[in-house]
Short mmCIF file of C-alpha atoms and ligand atoms in Angstrom, two decimals:
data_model
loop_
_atom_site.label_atom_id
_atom_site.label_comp_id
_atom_site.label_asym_id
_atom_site.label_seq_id
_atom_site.Cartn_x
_atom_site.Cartn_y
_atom_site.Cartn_z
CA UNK A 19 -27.22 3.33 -0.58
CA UNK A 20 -28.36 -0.09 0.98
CA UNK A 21 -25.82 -0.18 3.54
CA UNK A 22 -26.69 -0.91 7.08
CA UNK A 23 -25.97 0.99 10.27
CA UNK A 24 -25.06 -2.33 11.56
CA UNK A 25 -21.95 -3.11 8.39
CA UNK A 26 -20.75 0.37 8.67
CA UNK A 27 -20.42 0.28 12.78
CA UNK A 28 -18.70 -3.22 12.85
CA UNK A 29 -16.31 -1.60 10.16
CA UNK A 30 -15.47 1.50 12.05
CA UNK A 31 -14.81 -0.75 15.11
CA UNK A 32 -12.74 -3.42 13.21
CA UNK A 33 -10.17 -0.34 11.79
CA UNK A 34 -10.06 1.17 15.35
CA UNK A 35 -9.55 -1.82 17.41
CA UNK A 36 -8.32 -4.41 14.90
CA UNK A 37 -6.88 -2.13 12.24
CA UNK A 38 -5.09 0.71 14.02
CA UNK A 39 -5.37 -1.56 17.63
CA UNK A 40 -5.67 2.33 19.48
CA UNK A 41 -4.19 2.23 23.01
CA UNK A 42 -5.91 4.21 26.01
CA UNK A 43 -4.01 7.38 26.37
CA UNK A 44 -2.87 7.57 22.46
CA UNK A 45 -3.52 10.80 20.23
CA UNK A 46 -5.10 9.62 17.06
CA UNK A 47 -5.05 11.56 13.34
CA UNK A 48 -7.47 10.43 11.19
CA UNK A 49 -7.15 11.56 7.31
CA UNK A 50 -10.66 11.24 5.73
CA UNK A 51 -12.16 12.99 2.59
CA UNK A 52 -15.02 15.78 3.85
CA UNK A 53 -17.78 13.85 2.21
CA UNK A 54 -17.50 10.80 4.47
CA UNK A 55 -17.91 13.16 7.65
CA UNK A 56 -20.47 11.02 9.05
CA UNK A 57 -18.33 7.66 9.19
CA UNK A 58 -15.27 10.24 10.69
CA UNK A 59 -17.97 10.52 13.16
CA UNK A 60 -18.12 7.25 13.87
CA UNK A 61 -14.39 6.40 13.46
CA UNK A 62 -14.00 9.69 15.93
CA UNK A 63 -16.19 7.73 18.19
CA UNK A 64 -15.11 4.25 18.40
CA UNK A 65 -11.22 6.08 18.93
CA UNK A 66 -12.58 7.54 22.26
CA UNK A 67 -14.20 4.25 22.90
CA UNK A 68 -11.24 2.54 22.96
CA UNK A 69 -9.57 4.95 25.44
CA UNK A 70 -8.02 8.00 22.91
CA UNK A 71 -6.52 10.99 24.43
CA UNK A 72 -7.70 13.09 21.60
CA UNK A 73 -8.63 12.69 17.89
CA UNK A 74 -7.39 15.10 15.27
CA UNK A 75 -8.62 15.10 11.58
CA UNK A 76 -7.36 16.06 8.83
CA UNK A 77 -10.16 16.47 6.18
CA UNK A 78 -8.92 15.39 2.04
CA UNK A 79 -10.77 16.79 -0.64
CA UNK A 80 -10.24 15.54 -4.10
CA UNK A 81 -11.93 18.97 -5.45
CA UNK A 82 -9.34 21.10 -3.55
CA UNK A 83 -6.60 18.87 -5.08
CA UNK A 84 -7.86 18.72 -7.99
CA UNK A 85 -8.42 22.72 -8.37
CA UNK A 86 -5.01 23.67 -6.81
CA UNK A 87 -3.09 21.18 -9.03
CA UNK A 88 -4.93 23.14 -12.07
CA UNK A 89 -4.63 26.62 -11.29
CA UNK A 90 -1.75 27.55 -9.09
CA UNK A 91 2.12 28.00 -9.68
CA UNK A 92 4.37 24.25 -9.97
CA UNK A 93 6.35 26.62 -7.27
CA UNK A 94 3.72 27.03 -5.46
CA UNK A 95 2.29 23.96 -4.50
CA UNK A 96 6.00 22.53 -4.46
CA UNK A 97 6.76 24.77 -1.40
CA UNK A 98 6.50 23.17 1.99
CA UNK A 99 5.24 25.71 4.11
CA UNK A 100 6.29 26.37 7.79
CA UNK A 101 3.45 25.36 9.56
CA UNK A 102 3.36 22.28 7.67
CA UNK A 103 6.56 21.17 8.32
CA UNK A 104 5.81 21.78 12.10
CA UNK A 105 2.60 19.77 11.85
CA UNK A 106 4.77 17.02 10.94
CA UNK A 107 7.59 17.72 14.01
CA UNK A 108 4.66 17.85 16.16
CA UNK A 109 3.58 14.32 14.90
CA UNK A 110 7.39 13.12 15.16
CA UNK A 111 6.96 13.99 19.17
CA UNK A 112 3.72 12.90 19.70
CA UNK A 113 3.57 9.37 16.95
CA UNK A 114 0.19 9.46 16.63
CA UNK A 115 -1.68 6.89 15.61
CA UNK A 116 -2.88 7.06 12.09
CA UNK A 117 -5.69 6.04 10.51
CA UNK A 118 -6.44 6.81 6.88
CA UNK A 119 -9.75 6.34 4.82
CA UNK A 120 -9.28 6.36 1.27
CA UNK A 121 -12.25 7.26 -0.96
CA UNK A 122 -10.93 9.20 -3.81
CA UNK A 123 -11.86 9.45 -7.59
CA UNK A 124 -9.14 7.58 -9.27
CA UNK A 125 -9.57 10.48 -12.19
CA UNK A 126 -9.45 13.32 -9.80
CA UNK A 127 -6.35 13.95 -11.34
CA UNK A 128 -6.88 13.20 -15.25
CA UNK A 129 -6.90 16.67 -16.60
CA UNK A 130 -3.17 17.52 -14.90
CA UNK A 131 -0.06 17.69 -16.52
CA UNK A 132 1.41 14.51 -15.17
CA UNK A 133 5.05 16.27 -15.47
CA UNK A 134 3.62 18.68 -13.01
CA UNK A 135 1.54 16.06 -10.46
CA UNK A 136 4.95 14.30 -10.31
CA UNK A 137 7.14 17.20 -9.93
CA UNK A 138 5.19 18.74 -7.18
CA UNK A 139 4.74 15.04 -5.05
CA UNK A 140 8.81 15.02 -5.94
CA UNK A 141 9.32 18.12 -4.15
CA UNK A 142 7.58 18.09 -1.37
CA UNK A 143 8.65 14.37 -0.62
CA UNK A 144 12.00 15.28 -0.32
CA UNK A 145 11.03 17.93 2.81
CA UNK A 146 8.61 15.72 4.24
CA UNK A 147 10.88 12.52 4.18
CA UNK A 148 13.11 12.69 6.79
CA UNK A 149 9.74 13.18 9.17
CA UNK A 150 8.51 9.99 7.70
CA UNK A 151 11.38 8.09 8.24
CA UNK A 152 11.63 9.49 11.93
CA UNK A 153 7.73 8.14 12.22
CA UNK A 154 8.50 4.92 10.37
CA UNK A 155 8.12 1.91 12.86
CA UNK A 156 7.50 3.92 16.13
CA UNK A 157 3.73 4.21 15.42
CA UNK A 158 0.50 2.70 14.48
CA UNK A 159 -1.42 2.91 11.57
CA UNK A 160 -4.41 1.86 9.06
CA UNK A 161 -4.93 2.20 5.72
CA UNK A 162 -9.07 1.61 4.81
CA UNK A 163 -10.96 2.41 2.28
CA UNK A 164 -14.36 4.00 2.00
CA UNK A 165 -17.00 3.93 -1.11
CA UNK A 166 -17.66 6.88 -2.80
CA UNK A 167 -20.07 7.95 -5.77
CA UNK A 168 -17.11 8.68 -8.42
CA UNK A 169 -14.61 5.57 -7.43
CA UNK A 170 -17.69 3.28 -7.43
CA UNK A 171 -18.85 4.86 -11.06
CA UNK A 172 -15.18 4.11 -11.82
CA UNK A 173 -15.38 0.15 -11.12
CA UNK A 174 -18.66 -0.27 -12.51
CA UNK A 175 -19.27 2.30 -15.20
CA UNK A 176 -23.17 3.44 -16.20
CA UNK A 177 -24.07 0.85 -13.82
CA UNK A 178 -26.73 2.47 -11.19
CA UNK A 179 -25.59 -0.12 -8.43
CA UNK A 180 -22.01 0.76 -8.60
CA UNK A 181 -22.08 2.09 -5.05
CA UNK A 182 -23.72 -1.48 -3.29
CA UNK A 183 -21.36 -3.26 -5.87
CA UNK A 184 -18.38 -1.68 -4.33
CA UNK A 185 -19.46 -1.38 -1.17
CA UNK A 186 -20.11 -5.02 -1.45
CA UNK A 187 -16.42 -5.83 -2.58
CA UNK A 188 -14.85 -3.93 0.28
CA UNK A 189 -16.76 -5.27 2.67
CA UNK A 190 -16.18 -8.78 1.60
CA UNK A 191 -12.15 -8.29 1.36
CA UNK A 192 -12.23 -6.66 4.92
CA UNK A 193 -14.35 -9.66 5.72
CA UNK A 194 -17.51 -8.00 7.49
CA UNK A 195 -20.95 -9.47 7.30
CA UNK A 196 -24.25 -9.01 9.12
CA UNK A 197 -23.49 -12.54 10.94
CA UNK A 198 -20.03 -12.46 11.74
CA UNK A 199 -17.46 -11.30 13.85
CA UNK A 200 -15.43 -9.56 11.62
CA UNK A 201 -12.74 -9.56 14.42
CA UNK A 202 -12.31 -13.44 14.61
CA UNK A 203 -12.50 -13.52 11.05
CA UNK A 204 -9.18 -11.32 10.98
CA UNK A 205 -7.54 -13.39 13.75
CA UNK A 206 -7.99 -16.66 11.65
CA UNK A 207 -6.86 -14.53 8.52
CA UNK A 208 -4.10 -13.20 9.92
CA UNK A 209 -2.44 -16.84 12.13
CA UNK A 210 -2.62 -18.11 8.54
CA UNK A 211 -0.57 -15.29 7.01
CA UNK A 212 1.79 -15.56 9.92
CA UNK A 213 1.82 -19.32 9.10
CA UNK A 214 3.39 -18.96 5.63
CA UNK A 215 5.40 -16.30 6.64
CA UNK A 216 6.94 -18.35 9.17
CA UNK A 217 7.84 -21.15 6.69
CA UNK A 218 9.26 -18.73 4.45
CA UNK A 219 11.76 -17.80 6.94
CA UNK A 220 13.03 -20.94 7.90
CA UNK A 221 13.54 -21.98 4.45
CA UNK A 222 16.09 -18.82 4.21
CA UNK A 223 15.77 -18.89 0.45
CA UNK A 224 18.83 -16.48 -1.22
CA UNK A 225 17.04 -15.86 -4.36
CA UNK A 226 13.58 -16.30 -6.08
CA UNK A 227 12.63 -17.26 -9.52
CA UNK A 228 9.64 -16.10 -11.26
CA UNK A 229 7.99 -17.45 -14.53
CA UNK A 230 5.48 -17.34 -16.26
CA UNK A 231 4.00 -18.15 -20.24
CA UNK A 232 3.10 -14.41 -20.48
CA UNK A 233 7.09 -13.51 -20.65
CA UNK A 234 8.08 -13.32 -17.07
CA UNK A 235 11.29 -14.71 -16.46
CA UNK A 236 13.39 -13.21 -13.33
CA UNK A 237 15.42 -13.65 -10.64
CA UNK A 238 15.82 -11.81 -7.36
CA UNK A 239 18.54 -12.06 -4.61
CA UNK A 240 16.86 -11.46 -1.19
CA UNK A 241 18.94 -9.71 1.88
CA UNK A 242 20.25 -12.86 4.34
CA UNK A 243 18.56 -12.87 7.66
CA UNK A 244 16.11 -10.09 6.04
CA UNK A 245 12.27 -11.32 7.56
CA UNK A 246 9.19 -12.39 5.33
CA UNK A 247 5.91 -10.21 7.03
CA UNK A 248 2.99 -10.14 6.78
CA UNK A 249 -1.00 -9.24 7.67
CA UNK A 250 0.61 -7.36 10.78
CA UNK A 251 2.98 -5.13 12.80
CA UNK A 252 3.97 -4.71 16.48
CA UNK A 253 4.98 -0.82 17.58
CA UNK A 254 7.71 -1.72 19.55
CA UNK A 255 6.98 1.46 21.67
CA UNK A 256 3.90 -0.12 23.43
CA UNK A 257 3.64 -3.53 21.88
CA UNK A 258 0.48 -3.57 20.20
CA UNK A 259 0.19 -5.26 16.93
CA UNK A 260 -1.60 -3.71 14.34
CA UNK A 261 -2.51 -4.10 10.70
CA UNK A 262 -1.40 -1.36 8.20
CA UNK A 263 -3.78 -2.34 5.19
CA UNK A 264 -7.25 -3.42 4.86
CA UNK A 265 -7.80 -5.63 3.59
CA UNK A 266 -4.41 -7.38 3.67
CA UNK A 267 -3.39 -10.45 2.00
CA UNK A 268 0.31 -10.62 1.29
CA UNK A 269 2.96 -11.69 2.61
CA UNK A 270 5.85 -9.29 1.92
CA UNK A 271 9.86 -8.92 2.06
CA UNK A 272 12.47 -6.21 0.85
CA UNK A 273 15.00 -8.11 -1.67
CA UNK A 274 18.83 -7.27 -2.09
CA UNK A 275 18.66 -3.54 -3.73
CA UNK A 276 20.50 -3.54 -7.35
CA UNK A 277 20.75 -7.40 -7.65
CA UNK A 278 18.07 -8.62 -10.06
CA UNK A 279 17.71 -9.77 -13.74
CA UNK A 280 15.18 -10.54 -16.18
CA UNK A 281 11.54 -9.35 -17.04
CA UNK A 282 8.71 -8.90 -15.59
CA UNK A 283 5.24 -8.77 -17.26
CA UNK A 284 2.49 -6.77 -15.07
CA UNK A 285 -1.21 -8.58 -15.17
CA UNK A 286 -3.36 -5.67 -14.25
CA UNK A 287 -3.14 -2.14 -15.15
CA UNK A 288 -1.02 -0.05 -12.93
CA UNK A 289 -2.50 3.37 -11.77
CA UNK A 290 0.20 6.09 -10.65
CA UNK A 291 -0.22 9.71 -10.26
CA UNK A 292 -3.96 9.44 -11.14
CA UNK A 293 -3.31 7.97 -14.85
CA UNK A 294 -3.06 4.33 -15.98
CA UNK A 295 0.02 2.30 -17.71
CA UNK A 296 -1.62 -0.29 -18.88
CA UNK A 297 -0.05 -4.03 -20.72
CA UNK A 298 3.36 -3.30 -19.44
CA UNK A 299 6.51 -5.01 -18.71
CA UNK A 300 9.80 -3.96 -17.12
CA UNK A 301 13.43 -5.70 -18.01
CA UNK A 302 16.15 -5.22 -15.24
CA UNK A 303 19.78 -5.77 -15.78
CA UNK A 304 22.11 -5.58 -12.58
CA UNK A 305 19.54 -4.63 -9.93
CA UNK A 306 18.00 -2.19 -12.28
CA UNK A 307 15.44 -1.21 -14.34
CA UNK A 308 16.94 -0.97 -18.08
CA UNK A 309 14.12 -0.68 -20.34
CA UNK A 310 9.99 -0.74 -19.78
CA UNK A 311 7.22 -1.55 -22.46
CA UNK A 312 3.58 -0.01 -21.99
CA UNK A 313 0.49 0.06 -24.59
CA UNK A 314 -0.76 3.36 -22.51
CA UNK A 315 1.14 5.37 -20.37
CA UNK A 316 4.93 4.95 -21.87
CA UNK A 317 6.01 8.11 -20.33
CA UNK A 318 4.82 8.12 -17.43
CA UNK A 319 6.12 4.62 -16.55
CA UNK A 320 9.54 5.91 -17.90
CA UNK A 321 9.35 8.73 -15.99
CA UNK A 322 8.24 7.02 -12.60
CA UNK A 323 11.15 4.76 -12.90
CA UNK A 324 13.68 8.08 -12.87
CA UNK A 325 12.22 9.74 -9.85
CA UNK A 326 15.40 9.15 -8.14
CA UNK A 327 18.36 7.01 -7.91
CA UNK A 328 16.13 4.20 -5.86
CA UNK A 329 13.27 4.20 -8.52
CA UNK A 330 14.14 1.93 -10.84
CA UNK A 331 15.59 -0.94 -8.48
CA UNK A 332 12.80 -3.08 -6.21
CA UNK A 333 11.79 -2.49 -2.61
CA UNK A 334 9.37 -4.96 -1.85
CA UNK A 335 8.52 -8.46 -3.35
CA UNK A 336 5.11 -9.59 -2.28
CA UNK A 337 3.31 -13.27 -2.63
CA UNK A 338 -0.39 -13.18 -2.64
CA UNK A 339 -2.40 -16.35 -3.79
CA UNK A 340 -4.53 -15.83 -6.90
CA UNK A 341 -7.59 -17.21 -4.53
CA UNK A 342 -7.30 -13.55 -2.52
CA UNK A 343 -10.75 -12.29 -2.05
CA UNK A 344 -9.82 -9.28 -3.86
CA UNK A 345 -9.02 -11.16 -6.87
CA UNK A 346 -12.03 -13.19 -6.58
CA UNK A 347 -14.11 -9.55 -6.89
CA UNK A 348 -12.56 -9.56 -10.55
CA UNK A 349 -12.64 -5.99 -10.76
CA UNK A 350 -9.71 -3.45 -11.85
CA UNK A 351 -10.45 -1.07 -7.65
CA UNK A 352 -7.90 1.81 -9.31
CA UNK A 353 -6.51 1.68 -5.69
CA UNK A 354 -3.31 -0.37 -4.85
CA UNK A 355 -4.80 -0.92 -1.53
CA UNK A 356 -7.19 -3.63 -2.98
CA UNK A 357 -5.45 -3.98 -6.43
CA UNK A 358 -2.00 -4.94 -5.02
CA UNK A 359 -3.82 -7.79 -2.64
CA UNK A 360 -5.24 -9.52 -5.75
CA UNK A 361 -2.15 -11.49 -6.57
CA UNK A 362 1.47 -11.51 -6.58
CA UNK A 363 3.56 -7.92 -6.88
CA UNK A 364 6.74 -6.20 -6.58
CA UNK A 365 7.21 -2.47 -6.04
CA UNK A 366 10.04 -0.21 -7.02
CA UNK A 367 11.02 2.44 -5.02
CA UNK A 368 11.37 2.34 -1.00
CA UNK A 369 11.79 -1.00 0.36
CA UNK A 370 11.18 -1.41 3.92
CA UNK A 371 13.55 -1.38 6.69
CA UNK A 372 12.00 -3.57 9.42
CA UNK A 373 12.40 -6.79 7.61
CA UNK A 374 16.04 -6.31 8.78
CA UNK A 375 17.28 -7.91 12.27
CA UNK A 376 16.58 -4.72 14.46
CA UNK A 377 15.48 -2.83 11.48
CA UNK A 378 13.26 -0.33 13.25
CA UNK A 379 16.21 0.97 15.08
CA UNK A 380 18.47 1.53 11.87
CA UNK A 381 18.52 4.89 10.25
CA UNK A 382 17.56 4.34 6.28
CA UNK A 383 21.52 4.94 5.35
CA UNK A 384 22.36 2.23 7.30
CA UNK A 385 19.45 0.26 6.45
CA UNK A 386 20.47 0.90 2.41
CA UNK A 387 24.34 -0.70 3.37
CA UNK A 388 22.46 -3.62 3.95
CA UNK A 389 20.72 -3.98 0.99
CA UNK A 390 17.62 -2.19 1.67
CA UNK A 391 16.56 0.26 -1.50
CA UNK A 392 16.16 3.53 -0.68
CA UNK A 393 13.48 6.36 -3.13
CA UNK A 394 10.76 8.21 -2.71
CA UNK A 395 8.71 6.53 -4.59
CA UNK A 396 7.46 3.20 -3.59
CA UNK A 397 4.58 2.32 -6.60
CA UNK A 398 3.27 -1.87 -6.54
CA UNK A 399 2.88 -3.60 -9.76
CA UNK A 400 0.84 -6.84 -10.32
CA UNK A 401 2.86 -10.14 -11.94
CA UNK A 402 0.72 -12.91 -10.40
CA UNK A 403 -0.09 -14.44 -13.45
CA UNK A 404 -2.71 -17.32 -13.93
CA UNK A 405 0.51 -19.81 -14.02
CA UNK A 406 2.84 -18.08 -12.61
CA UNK A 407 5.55 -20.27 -10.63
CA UNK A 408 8.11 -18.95 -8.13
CA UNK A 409 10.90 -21.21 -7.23
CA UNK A 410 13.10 -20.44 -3.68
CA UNK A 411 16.80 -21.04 -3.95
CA UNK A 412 18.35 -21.89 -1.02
CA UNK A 413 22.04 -20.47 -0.71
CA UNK A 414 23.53 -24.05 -1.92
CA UNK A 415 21.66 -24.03 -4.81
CA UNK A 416 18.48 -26.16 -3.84
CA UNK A 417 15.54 -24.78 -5.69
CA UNK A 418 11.66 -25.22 -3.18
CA UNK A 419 8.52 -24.53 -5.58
CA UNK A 420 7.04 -21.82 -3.77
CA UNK A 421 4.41 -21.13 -5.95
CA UNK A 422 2.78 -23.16 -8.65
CA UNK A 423 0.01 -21.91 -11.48
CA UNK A 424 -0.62 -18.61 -9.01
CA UNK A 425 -1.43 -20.13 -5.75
CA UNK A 426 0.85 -21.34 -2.77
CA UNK A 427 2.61 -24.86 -4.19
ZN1 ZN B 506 2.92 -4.97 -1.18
#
């Protein structure tokens, strides 16, 4: 691997100080798979650099998963054991902050039952969820991504530079190079996220229109006084903004839950659960989805959308220009991290409190009278089209192009 000392230190430094932004005094848990122990090493060390209390890991293997998931009991690995559910009151009282690295085989999982993968994630969600929703907004955290052998043979298949070909494309959507400071690169990035975010606000659209030659054609009512965001977050606790994804490139709202109609045609394949869906569409009538279309993966999208009650109505809408960096790599990443920054998405499942007037302080029932959908799920899906347009209509009916052929109007 051709990868400098010098890339990989600037990166480790971005996610702790730009990234996660770690305070002096904070506890930090870092989730990383065990074959990148030598950049937790570094990420270990540029937390206690920046003034960490203490820095816990949590060490991901897709092998483990992978054998569990194959050989023991549904009721096994559905069980939420004691000490696990204590791990995650201890993280309620402490809020950690969180940094992730994400390196995993997108067909780690290929060989499991998918009926069983989601049954198991369904389970143990519903335990772990009211923990993450005590967490949620109160913390700081990071989402990054890390080349491995198997994801990079994934991208680029029988190609022997796979790894310095995706090693190339992360670094170039996180915006690091040998002759620049990655960290002013991210403060221009993100002043022109907060830009159109800004604008998007005042405007107060009520609804959005998307179409598109490949089929789209939908509307979405948005929450009143419900906030665009985007690039980053503040933790109210202690004030210091951080940015959950890198790389980041959208700019992101929650619409009205169960008030949407019409189709919308995905552009890139969708990955869930470890298996693709690909050339699909999904057709919503009254805030919900109704019927759904896929060449590959029929069932599976079917049975995403009936997780729960909140899985087939949207939680986030999300505008991303079709110049994004990540688009520009033109490569399926088979990791919404990347994939859902290429262009512009909408998620079902779990929308996202915050964007509400003093959302951080309102418990998710109260968030969901609002308008805010509720599901533990929360799975992006691509519609940014090549000419895709997306019209704002303001509450008296005045229609702003918002988009025009894919790209910011
Ligand atoms: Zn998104």
């Amino acid at each position: 691997m051709s990868i400098s000392q010098n890339l990989l230190q600037k990166y480790a430094d971005l996610i702790v100080r730009t990234g996660a932004n770690v305070q002096p005094g904070q506890i930090v848990q870092l989730t990383i798979a065990v074959e990148q122990h030598e950049f937790a090493a570094m990420v270990m060390e540029a937390c206690y650099k920046a003034g960490a209390k203490k820095v816990n890991v949590d060490w991901t293997s897709d092998v483990q998963s992978r054998l569990n998931y194959l050989y023991a009991e549904q009721e096994v690995l559905s069980r939420v054991l004691p000490w696990e559910e204590e791990k995650m009151k201890q993280m309620v009282e402490d809020l950690p902050c969180r940094i992730f690295i994400e390196s995993e085989d997108p067909d780690a999982m290929k060989e499991i039952d998918p009926q069983k993968l989601s049954d198991v994630t369904q389970s143990r969600a519903k335990v772990m969820k009211p923990y993450r929703n005590a967490i949620e907004g109160k913390h700081q955290w990071v989402i990054a991504a890390y080349s491995s052998e198997k994801w990079a043979e994934k991208c680029f298949p029988g190609d022997e530079d796979a790894m310095d070909k995706l090693w190339e494309a992360i670094l170039k959507t996180v915006r690091v190079r040998e002759d620049n400071d990655p960290v002013a690169a991210w403060k221009e990035h993100t002043d022109f996220i907060e830009k159109k975010a800004a604008w998007l606000n005042e405007q107060g659209f009520a609804s959005l229109r998307y179409q598109s030659a490949n089929g789209t054609d939908f509307r979405v009512d948005l929450i009143p006084g419900a906030k665009w965001e985007g690039a980053g977050a503040t933790n109210p606790l202690n004030d210091a903004f951080y940015i959950p994804n890198m790389p980041t490139e959208e700019i992101f709202t929650s619409p009205m839950a169960g008030r949407c109609e019409g189709t919308l045609v995905a552009v890139k394949p969708l990955s869930w659960n470890s298996q693709l869906i690909e050339d699909f569409s999904i057709t919503f009538e009254d805030g919900r989805a109704v019927s759904c279309r896929a060449s590959k993966g029929q069932e599976l999208l079917e049975r995403m959308l009936k997780m729960d009650e909140g899985a087939s109505m949207l939680g986030e809408v999300a505008l991303v220009p079709k110049e994004s960096p990540v688009n520009q790599c033109g490569f399926l990443f088979y990791e919404t991290l990347f994939d859902e920054n290429a262009c512009c998405h909408c998620a079902v499942g779990m929308g996202f409190k915050e964007v509400l007037p003093n959302g951080d302080d309102l418990s998710m029932e109260d968030a969901q009278k609002q308008g805010i959908n509720d599901s533990i799920i929360h799975v992006d899906f691509m519609v940014g089209a090549e000419d895709l347009s997306i019209d704002g209509i303001r509450p008296d009916g005045t229609e702003v192009p918002i988009f025009r052929n894919g790209t910011w109007a």
